[in-house]
mmCIF file of C-alpha atoms in Angstrom:
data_model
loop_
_atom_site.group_PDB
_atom_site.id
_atom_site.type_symbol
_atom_site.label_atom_id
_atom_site.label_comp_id
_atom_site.label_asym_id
_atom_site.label_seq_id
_atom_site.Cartn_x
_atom_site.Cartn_y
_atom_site.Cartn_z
ATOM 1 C CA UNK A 1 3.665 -12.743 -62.929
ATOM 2 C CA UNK A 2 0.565 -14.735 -61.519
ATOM 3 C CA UNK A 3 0.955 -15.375 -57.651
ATOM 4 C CA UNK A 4 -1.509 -17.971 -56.185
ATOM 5 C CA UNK A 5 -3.369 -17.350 -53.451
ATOM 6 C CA UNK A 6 -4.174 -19.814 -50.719
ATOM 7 C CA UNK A 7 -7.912 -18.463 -49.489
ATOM 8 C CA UNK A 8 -7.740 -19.767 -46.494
ATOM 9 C CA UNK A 9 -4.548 -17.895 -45.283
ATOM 10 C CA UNK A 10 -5.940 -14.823 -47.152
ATOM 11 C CA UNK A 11 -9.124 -14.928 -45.101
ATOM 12 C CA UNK A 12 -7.065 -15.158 -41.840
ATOM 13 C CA UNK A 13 -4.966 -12.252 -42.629
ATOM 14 C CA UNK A 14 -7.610 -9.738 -43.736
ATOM 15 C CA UNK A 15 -9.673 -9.686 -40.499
ATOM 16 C CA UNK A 16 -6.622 -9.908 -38.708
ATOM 17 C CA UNK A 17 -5.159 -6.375 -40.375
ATOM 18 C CA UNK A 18 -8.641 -5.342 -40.043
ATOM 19 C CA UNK A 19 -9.022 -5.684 -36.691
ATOM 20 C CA UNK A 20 -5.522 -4.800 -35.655
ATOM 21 C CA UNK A 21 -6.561 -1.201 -36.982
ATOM 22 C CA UNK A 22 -9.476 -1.446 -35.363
ATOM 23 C CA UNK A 23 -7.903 -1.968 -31.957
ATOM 24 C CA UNK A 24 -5.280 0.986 -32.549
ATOM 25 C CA UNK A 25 -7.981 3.515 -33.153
ATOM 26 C CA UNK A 26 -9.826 2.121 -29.943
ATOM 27 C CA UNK A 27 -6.804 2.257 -27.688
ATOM 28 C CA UNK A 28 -5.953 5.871 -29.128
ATOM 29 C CA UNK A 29 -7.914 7.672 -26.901
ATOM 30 C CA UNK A 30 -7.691 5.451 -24.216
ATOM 31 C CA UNK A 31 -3.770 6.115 -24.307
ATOM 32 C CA UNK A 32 -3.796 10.077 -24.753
ATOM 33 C CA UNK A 33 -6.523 9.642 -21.256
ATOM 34 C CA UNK A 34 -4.154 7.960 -19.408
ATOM 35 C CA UNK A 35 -1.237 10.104 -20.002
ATOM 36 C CA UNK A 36 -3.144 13.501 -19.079
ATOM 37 C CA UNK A 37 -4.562 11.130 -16.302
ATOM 38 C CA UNK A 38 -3.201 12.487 -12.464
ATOM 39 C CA UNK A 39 -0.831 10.189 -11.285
ATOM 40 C CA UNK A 40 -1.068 8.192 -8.016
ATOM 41 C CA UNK A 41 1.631 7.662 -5.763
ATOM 42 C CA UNK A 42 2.168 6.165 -2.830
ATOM 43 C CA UNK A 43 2.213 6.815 0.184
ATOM 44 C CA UNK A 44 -0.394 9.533 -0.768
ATOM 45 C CA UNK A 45 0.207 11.810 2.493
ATOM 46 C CA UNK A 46 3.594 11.783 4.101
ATOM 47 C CA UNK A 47 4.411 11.352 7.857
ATOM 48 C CA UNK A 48 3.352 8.479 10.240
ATOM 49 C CA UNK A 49 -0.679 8.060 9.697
ATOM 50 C CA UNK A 50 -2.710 4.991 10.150
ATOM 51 C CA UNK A 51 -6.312 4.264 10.057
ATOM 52 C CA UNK A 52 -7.319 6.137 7.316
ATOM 53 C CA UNK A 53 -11.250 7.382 6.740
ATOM 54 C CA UNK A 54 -12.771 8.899 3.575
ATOM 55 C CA UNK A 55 -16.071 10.471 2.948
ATOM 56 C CA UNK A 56 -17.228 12.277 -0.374
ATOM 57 C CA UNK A 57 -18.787 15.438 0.654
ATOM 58 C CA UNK A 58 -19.880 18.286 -2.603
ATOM 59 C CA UNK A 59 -17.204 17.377 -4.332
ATOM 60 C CA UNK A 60 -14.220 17.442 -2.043
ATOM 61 C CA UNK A 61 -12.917 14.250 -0.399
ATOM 62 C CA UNK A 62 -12.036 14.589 3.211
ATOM 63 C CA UNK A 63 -9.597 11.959 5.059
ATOM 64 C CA UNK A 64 -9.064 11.511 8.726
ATOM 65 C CA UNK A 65 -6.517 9.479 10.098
ATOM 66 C CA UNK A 66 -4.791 8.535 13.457
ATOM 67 C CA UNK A 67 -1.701 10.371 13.813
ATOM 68 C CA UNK A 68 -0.097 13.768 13.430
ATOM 69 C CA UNK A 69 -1.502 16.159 16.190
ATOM 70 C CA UNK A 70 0.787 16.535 19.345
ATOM 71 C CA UNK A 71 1.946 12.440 18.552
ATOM 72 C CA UNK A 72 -1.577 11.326 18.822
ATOM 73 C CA UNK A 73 -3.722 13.766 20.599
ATOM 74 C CA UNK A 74 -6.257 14.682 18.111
ATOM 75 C CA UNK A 75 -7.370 14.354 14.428
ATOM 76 C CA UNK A 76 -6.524 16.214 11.476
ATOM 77 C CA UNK A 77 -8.475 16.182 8.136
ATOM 78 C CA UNK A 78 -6.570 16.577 4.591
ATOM 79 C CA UNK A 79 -8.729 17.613 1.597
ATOM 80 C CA UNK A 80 -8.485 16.942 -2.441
ATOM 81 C CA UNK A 81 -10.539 16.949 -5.325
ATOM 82 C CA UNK A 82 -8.841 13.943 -7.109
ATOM 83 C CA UNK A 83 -7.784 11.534 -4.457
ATOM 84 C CA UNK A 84 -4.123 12.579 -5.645
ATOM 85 C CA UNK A 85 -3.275 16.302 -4.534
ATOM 86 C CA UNK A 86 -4.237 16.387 -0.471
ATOM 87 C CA UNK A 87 -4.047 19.574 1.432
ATOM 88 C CA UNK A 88 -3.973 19.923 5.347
ATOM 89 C CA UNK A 89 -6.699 20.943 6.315
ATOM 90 C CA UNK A 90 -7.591 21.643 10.380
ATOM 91 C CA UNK A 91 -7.625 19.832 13.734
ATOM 92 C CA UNK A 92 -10.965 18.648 13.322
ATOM 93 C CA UNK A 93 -11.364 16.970 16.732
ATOM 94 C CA UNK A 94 -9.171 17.311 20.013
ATOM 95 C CA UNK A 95 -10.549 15.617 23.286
ATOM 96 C CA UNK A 96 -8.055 16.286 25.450
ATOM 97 C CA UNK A 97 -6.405 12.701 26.228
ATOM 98 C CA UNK A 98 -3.652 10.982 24.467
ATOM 99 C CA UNK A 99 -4.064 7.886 22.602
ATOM 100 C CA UNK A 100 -6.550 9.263 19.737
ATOM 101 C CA UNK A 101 -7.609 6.525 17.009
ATOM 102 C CA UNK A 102 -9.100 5.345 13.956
ATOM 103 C CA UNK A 103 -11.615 8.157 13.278
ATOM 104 C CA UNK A 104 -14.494 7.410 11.156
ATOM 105 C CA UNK A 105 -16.714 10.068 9.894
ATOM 106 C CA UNK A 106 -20.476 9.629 8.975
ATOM 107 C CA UNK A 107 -23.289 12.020 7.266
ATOM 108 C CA UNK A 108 -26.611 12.087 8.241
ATOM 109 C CA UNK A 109 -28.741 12.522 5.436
ATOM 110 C CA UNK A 110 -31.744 13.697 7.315
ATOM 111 C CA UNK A 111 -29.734 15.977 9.493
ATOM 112 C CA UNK A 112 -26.481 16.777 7.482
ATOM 113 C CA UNK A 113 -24.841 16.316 10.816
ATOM 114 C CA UNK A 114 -21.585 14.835 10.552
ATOM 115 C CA UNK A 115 -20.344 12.403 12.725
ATOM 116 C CA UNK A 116 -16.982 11.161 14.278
ATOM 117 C CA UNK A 117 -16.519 7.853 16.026
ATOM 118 C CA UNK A 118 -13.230 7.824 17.587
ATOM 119 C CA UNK A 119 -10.880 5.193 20.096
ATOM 120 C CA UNK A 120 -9.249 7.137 23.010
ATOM 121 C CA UNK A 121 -7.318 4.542 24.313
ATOM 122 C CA UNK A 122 -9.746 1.399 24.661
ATOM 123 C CA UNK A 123 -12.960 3.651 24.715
ATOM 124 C CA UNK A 124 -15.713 3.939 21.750
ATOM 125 C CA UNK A 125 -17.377 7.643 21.655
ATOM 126 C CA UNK A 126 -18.736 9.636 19.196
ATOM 127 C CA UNK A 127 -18.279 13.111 18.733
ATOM 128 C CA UNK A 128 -20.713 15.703 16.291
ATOM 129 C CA UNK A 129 -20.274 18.724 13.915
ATOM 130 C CA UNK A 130 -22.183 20.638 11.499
ATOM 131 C CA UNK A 131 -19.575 20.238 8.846
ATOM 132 C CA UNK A 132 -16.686 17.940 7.497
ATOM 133 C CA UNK A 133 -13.926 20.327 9.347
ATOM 134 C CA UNK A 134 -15.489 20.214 12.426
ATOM 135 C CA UNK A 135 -14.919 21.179 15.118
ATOM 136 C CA UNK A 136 -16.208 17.999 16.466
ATOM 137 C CA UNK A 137 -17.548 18.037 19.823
ATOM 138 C CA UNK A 138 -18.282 14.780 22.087
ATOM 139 C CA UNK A 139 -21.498 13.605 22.497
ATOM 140 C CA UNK A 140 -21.217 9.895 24.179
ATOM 141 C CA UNK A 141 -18.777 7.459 25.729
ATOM 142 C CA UNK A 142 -20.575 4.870 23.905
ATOM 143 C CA UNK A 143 -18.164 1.062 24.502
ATOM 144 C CA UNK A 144 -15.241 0.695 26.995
ATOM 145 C CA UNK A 145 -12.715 -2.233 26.152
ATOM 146 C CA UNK A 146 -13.612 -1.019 22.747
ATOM 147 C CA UNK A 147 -11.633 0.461 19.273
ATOM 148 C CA UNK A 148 -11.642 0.889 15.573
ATOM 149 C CA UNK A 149 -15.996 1.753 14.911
ATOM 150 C CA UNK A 150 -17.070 1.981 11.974
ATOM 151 C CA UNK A 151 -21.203 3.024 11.272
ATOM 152 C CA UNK A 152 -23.081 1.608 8.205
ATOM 153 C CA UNK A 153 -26.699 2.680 7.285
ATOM 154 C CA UNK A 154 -28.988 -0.320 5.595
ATOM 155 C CA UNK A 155 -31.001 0.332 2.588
ATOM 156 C CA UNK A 156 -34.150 0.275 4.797
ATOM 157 C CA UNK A 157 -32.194 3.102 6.739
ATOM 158 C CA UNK A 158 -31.394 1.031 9.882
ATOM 159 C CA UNK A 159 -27.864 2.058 11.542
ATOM 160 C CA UNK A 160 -25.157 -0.690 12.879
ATOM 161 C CA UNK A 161 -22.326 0.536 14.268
ATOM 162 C CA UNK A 162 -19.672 -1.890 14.271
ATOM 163 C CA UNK A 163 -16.605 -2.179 16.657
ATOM 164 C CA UNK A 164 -13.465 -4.403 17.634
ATOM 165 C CA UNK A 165 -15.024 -5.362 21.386
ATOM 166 C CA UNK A 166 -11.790 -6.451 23.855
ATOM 167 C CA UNK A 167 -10.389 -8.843 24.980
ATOM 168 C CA UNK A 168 -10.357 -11.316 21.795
ATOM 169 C CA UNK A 169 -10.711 -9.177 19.028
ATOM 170 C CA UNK A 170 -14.359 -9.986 17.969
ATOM 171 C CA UNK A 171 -15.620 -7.701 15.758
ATOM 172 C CA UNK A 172 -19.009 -7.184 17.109
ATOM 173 C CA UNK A 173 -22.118 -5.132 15.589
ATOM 174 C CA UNK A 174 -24.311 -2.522 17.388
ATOM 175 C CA UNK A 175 -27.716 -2.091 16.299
ATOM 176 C CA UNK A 176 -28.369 1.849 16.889
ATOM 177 C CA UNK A 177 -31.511 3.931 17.321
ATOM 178 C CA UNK A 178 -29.833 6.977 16.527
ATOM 179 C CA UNK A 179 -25.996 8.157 14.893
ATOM 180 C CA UNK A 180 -25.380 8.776 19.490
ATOM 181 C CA UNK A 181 -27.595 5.966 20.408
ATOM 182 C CA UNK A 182 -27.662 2.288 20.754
ATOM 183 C CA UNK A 183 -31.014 0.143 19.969
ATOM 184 C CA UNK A 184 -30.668 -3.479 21.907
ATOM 185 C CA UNK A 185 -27.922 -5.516 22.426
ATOM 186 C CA UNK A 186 -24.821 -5.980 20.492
ATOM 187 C CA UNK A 187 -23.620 -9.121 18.645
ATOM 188 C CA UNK A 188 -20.413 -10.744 17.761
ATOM 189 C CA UNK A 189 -20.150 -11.450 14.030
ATOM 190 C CA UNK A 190 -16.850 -12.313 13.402
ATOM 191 C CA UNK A 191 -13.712 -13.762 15.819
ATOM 192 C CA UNK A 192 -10.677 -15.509 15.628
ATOM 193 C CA UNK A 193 -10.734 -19.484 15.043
ATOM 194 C CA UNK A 194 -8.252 -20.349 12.923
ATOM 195 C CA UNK A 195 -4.865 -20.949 13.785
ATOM 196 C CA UNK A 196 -2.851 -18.154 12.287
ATOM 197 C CA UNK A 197 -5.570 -15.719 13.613
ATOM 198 C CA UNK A 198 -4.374 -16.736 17.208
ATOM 199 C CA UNK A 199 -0.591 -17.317 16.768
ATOM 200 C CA UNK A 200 1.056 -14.263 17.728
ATOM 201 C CA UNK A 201 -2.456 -12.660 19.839
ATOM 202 C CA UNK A 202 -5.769 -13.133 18.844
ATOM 203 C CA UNK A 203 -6.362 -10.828 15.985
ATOM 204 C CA UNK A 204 -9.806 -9.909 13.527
ATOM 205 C CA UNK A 205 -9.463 -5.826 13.881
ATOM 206 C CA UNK A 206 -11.002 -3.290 12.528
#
């Protein structure tokens, strides 16, 4: 028996079956990866934390967050090696007042000094240690009706740290002349104008 073929739907179908192979021996791989892949879950630590902070130091991540030591009297750090399996690590930094927040952790690439800037209530400060678990010891009071600093280093190496100033909520930048030092005057960047940012307190954090 002859069967006719239509070319048109014959030239349709070939790259089509082609291709479908194609794409199963592409995703093969990709789907034996995902399944030996860790697996996420959240939350990733248990217990009441906020604020988290993560830095990439050899190899091993280290988080800080607000929370956990004595209610909020200190920081703690957790450690992986896959953002998946954390481990507690020590009290990194413990200044002896209540009220303890949003730690954020810098390197110093000249130095390899680390650094913590930490809220004690509605004070700035930065604290110092030669390593990622501390301990860190305070260095500054650096901003009062202050909270939640965070430090960035430019590509021409130039430091800002940058802070929630109070009242209002204006997130305000810092130029510094040193990781402990301030360079000039700060400068609001961002505060609340719209509407919503206003209706229930005036509110750009961290």
């Amino acid at each position: 028996m002859i069967v006719a073929l239509n070319q048109n739907s014959l030239r349709s179908k070939i790259p089509a079956t082609v291709l479908g192979g194609l794409f199963g021996l592409t995703l093969w791989p990709a789907v034996i990866w995902a399944a030996a892949a860790p697996t996420y879950q959240n939350p990733i630590l248990a217990g009441n934390l906020a604020d988290p902070a993560v830095i990439r130091h050899d190899g091993v991540y280290y988080l800080y967050a607000t929370g956990e030591v004595d209610g909020d009297h200190g920081t703690r750090v957790y450690t992986s090696t896959n953002l998946v399996d954390w481990k507690p690590g020590p009290v990194v930094f413990r200044p002896g007042q209540p009220h303890v927040w949003a730690p954020d952790v810098w390197r110093d690439p000249g130095s390899g000094r680390f650094y913590l800037y930490y809220t004690v209530s509605q004070t700035v400060g930065v604290a110092d240690a030669d390593g990622p678990l501390g301990p860190f010891l305070i260095r500054r009071r650096l901003f009062d009706r202050a909270i939640d600093a965070h430090l960035f280093r430019d590509d021409d190496a130039r430091l800002y740290l940058y802070f929630v100033q109070l009242p209002g909520f204006r997130i305000t930048v810092q130029p510094m002349a040193s990781p402990t030092e301030p360079n000039g005057a700060p400068s609001v960047v961002l505060q609340p104008e719209a509407e919503w940012e206003k209706r229930s307190g005036h509110v750009t954090e961290g």
